[in-house]
JSON list of C-alpha atoms and ligand atoms in Angstrom, two decimals:
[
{"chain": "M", "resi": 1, "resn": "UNK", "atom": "CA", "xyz": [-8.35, -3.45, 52.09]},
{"chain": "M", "resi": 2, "resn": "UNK", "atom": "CA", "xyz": [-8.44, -1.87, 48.53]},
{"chain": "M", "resi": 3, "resn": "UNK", "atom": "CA", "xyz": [-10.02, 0.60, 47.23]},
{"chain": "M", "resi": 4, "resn": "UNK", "atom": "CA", "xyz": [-12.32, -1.54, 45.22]},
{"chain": "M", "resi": 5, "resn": "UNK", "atom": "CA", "xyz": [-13.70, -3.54, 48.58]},
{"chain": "M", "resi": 6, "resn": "UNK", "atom": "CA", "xyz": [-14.51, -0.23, 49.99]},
{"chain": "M", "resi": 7, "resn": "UNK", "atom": "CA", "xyz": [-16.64, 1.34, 47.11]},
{"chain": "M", "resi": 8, "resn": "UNK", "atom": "CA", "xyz": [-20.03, 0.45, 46.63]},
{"chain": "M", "resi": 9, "resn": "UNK", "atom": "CA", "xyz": [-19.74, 0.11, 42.88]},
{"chain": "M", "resi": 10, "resn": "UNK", "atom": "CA", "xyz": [-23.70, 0.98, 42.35]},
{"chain": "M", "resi": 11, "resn": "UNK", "atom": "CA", "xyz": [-23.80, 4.05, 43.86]},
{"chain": "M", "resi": 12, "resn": "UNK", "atom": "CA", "xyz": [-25.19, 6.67, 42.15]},
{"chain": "M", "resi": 13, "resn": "UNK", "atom": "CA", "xyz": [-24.67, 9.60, 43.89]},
{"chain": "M", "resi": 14, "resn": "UNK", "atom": "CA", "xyz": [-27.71, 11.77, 45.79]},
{"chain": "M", "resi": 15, "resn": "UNK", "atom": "CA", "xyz": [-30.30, 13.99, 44.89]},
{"chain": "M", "resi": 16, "resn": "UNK", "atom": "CA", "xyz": [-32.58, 14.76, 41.90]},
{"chain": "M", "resi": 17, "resn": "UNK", "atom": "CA", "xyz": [-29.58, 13.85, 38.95]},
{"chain": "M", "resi": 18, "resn": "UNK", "atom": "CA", "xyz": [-28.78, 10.50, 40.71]},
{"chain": "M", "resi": 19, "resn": "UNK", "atom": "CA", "xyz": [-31.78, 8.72, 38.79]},
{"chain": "M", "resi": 20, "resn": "UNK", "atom": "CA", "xyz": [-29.94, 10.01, 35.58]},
{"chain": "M", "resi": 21, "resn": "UNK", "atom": "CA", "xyz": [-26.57, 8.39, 36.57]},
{"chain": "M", "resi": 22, "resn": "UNK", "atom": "CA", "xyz": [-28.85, 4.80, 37.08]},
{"chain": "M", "resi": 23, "resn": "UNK", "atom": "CA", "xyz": [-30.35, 5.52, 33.58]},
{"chain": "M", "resi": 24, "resn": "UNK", "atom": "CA", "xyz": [-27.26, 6.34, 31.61]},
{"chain": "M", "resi": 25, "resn": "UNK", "atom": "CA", "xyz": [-25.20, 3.61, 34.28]},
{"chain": "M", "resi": 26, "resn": "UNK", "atom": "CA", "xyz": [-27.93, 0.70, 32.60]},
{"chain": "M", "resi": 27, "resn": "UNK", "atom": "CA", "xyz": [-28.46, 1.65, 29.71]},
{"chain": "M", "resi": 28, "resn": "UNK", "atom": "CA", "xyz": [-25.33, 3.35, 28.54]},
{"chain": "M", "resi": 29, "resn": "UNK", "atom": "CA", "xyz": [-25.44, 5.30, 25.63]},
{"chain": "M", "resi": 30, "resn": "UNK", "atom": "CA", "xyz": [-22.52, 4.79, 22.69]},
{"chain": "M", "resi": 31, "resn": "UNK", "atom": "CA", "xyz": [-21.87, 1.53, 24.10]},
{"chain": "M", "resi": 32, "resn": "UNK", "atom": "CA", "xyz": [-19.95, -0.58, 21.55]},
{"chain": "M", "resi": 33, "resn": "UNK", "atom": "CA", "xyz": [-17.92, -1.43, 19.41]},
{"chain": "M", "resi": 34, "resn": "UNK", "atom": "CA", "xyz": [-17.21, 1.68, 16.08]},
{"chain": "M", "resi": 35, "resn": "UNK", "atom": "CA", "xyz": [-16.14, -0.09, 12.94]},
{"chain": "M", "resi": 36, "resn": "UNK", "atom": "CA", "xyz": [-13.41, 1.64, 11.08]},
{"chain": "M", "resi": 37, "resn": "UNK", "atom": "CA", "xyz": [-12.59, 4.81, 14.05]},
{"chain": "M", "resi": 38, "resn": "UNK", "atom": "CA", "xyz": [-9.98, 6.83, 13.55]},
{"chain": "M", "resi": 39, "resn": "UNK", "atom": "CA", "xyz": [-8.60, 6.41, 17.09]},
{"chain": "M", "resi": 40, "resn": "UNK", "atom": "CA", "xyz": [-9.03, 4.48, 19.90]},
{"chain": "M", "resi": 41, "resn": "UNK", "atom": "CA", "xyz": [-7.59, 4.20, 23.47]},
{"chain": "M", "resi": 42, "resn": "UNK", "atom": "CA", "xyz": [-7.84, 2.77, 26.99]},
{"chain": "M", "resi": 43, "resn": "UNK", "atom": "CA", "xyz": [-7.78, 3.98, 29.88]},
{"chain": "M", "resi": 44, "resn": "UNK", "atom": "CA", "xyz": [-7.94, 2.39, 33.80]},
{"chain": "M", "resi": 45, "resn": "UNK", "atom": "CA", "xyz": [-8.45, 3.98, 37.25]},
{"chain": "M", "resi": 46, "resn": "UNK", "atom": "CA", "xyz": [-5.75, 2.31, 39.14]},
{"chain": "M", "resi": 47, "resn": "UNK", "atom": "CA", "xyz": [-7.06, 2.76, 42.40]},
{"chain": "M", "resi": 48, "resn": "UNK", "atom": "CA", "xyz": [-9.82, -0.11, 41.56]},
{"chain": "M", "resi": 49, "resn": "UNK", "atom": "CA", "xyz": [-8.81, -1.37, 38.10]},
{"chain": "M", "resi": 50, "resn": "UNK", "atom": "CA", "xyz": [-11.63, -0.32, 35.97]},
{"chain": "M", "resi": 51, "resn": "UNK", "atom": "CA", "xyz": [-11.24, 0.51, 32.27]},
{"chain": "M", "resi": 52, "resn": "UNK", "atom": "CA", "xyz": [-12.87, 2.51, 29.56]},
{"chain": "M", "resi": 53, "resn": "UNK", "atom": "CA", "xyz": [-11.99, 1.77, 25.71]},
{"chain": "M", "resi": 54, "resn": "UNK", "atom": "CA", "xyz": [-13.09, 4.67, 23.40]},
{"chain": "M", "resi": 55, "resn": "UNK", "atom": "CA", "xyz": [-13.30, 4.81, 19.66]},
{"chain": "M", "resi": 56, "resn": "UNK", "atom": "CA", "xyz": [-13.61, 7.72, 17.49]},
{"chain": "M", "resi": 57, "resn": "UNK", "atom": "CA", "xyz": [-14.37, 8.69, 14.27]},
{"chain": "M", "resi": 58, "resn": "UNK", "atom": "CA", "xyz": [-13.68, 12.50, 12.86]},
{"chain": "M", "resi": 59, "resn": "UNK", "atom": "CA", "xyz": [-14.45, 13.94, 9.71]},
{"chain": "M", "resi": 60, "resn": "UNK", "atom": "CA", "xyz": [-13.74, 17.56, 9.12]},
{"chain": "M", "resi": 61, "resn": "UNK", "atom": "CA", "xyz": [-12.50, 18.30, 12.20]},
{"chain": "M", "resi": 62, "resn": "UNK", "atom": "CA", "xyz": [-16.09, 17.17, 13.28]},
{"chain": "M", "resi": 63, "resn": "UNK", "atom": "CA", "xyz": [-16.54, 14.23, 16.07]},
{"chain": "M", "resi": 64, "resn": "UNK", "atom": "CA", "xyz": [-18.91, 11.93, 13.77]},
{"chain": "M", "resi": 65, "resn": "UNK", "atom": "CA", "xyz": [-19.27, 9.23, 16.33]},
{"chain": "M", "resi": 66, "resn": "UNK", "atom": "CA", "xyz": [-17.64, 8.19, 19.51]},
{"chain": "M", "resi": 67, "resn": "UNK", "atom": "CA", "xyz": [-18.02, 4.52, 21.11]},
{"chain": "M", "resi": 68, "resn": "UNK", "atom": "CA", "xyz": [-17.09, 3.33, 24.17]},
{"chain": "M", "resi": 69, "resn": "UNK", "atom": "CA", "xyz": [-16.80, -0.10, 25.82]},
{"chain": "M", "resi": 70, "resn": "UNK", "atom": "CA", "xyz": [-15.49, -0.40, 29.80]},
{"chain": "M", "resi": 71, "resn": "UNK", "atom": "CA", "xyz": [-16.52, -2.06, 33.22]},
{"chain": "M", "resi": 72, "resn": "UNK", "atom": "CA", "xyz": [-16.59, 0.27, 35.76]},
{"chain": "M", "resi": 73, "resn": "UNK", "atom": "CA", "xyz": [-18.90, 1.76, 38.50]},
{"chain": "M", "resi": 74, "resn": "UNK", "atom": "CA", "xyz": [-21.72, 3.23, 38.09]},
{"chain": "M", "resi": 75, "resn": "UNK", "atom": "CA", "xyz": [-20.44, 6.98, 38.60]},
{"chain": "M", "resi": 76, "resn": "UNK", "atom": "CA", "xyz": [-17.57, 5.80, 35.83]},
{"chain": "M", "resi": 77, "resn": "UNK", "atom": "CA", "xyz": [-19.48, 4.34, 33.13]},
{"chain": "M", "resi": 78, "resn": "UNK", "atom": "CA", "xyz": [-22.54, 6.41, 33.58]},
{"chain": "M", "resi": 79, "resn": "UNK", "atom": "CA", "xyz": [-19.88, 9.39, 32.94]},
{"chain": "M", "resi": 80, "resn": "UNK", "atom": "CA", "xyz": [-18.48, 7.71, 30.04]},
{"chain": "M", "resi": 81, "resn": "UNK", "atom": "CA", "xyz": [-22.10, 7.26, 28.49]},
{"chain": "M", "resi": 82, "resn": "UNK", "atom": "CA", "xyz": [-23.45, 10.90, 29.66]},
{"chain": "M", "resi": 83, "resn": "UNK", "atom": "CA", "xyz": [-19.62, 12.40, 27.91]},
{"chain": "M", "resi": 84, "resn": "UNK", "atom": "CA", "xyz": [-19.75, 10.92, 24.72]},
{"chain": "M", "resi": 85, "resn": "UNK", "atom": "CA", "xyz": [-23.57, 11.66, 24.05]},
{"chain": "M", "resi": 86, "resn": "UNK", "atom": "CA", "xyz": [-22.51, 15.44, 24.54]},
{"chain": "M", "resi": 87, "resn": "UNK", "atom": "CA", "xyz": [-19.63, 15.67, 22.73]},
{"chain": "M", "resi": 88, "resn": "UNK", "atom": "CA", "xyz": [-21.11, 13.95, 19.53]},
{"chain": "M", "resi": 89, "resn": "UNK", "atom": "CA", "xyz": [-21.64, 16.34, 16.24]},
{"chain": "M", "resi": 90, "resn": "UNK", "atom": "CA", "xyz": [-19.06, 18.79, 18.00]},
{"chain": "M", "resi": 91, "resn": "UNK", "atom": "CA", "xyz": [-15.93, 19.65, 16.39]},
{"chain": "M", "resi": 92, "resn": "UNK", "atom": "CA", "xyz": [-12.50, 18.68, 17.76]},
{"chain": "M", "resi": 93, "resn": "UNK", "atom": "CA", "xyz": [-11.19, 22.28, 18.95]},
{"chain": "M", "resi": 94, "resn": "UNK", "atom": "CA", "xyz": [-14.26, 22.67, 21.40]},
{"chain": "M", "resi": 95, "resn": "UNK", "atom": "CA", "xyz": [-13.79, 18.98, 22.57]},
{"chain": "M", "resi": 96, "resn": "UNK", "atom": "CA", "xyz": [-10.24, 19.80, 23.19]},
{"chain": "M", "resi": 97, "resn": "UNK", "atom": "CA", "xyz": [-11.35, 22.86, 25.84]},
{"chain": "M", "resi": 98, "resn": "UNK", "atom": "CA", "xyz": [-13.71, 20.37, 27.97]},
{"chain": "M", "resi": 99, "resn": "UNK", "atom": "CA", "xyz": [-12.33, 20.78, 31.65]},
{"chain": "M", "resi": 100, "resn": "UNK", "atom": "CA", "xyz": [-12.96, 18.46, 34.63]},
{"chain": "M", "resi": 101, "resn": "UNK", "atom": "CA", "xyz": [-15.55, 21.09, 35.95]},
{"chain": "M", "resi": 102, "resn": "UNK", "atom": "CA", "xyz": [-18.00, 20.67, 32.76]},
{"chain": "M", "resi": 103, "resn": "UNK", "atom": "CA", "xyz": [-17.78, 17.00, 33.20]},
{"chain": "M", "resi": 104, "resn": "UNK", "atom": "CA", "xyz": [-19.06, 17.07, 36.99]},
{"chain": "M", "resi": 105, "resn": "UNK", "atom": "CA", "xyz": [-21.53, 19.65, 35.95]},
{"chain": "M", "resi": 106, "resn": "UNK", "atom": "CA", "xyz": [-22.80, 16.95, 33.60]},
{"chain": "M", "resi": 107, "resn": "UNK", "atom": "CA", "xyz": [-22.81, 14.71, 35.70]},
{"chain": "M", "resi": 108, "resn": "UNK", "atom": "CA", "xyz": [-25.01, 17.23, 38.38]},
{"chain": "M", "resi": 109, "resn": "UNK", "atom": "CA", "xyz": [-24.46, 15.19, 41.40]},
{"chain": "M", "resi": 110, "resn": "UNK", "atom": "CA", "xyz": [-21.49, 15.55, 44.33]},
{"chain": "M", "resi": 111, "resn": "UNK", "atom": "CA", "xyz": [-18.46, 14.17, 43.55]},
{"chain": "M", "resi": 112, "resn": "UNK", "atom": "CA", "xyz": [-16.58, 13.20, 46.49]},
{"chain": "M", "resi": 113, "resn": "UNK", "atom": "CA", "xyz": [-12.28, 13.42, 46.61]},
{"chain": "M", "resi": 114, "resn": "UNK", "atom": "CA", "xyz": [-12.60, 9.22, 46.61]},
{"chain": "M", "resi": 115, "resn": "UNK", "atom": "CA", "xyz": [-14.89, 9.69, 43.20]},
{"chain": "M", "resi": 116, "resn": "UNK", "atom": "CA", "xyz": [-13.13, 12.18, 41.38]},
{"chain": "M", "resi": 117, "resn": "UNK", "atom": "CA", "xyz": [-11.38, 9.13, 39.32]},
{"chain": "M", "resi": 118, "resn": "UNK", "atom": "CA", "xyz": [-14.98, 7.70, 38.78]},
{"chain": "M", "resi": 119, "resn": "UNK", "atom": "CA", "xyz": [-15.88, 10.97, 37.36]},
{"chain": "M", "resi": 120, "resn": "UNK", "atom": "CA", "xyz": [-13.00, 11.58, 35.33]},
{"chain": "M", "resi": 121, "resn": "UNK", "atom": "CA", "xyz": [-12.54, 8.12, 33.48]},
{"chain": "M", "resi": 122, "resn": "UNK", "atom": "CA", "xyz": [-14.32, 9.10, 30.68]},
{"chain": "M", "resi": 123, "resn": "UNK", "atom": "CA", "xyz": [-12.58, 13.29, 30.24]},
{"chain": "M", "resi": 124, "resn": "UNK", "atom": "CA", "xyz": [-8.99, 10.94, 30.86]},
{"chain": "M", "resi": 125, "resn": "UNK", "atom": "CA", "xyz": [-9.67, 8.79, 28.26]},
{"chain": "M", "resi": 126, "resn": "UNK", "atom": "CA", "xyz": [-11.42, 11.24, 25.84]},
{"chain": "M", "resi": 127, "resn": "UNK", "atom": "CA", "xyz": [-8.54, 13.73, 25.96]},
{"chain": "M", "resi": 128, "resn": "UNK", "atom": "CA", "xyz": [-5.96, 10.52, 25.39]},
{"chain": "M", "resi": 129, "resn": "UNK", "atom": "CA", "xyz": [-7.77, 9.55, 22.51]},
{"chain": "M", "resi": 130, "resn": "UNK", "atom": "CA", "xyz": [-7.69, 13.15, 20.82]},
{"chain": "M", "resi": 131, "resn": "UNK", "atom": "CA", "xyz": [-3.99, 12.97, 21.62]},
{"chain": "M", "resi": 132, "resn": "UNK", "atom": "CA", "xyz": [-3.65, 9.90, 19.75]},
{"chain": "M", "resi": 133, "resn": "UNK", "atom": "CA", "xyz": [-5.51, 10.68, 16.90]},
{"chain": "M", "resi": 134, "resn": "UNK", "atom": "CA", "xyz": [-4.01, 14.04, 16.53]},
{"chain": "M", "resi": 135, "resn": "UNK", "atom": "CA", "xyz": [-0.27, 12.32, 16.49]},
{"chain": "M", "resi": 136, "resn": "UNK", "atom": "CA", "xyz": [-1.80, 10.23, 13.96]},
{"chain": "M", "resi": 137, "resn": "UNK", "atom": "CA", "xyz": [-3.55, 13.29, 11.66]},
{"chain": "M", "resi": 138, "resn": "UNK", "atom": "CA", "xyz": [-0.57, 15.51, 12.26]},
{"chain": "E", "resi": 201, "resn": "FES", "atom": "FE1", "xyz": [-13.60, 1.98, 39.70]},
{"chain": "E", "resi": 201, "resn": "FES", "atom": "FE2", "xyz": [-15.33, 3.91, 40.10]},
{"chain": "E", "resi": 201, "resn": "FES", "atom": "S1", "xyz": [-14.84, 2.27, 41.45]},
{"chain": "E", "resi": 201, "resn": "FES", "atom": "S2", "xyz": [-13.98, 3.68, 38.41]}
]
């Protein structure tokens, strides 16, 4: 059995934050394609095969706008959705210092050990992407 059999791919987590993960899960915010970013990168959890594309655009050291496109759970892509509407308008250096703990605190629900790679999609494939644009910028 694989991990993707065994995870129920709607689940949402528990408690008062879990109607926030079904909000941001269908309707995602920054969903889409970003014309012209600066970046862009892909990541997948390999445990179940989901992805998350992300697209940036920086001007003076400033994230302008951040897209993302994926298919995912909803812990994954409702991550991916709450991430990128937090980190917009904020410049690259405090981006850089996001750790895993500020993303489940976002997030507000219990992460179990088998979610943690839900959870994390988004931070994995936000902190690629500033790798790749910063090879790119120098
Ligand atoms: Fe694949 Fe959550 S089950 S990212």
């Amino acid at each position: 059995m694989t991990q993707n059999q065994i995870i129920d791919r709607d689940y949402a987590g528990e408690g008062i934050y879990r109607e926030n993960i079904i909000d941001h899960y269908k309707s995602p915010r920054n969903f889409g394609i970003l014309e012209n970013s600066d970046a862009e990168y892909m990541e997948f959890n390999p445990l179940c095969g989901d992805e998350a594309t992300m697209q940036i655009k920086i001007k003076d050291n400033l994230i302008k706008d951040i897209k993302f496109k994926g298919k995912g759970c909803a812990i994954s892509m409702a991550s991916c959705s709450i991430l990128t509407e937090k980190i917009k308008g904020k410049s690259l250096n405090e981006v850089k210092k996001l750790e895993k703990e500020q993303v489940y605190e976002m997030l507000s629900i219990p992460i179990s050990p088998q979610r943690v790679k839900c959870a994390l999609l988004s931070w994995e494939t936000l902190r690629r992407l500033i790798k790749i644009y910063e090879n790119k910028n120098g």
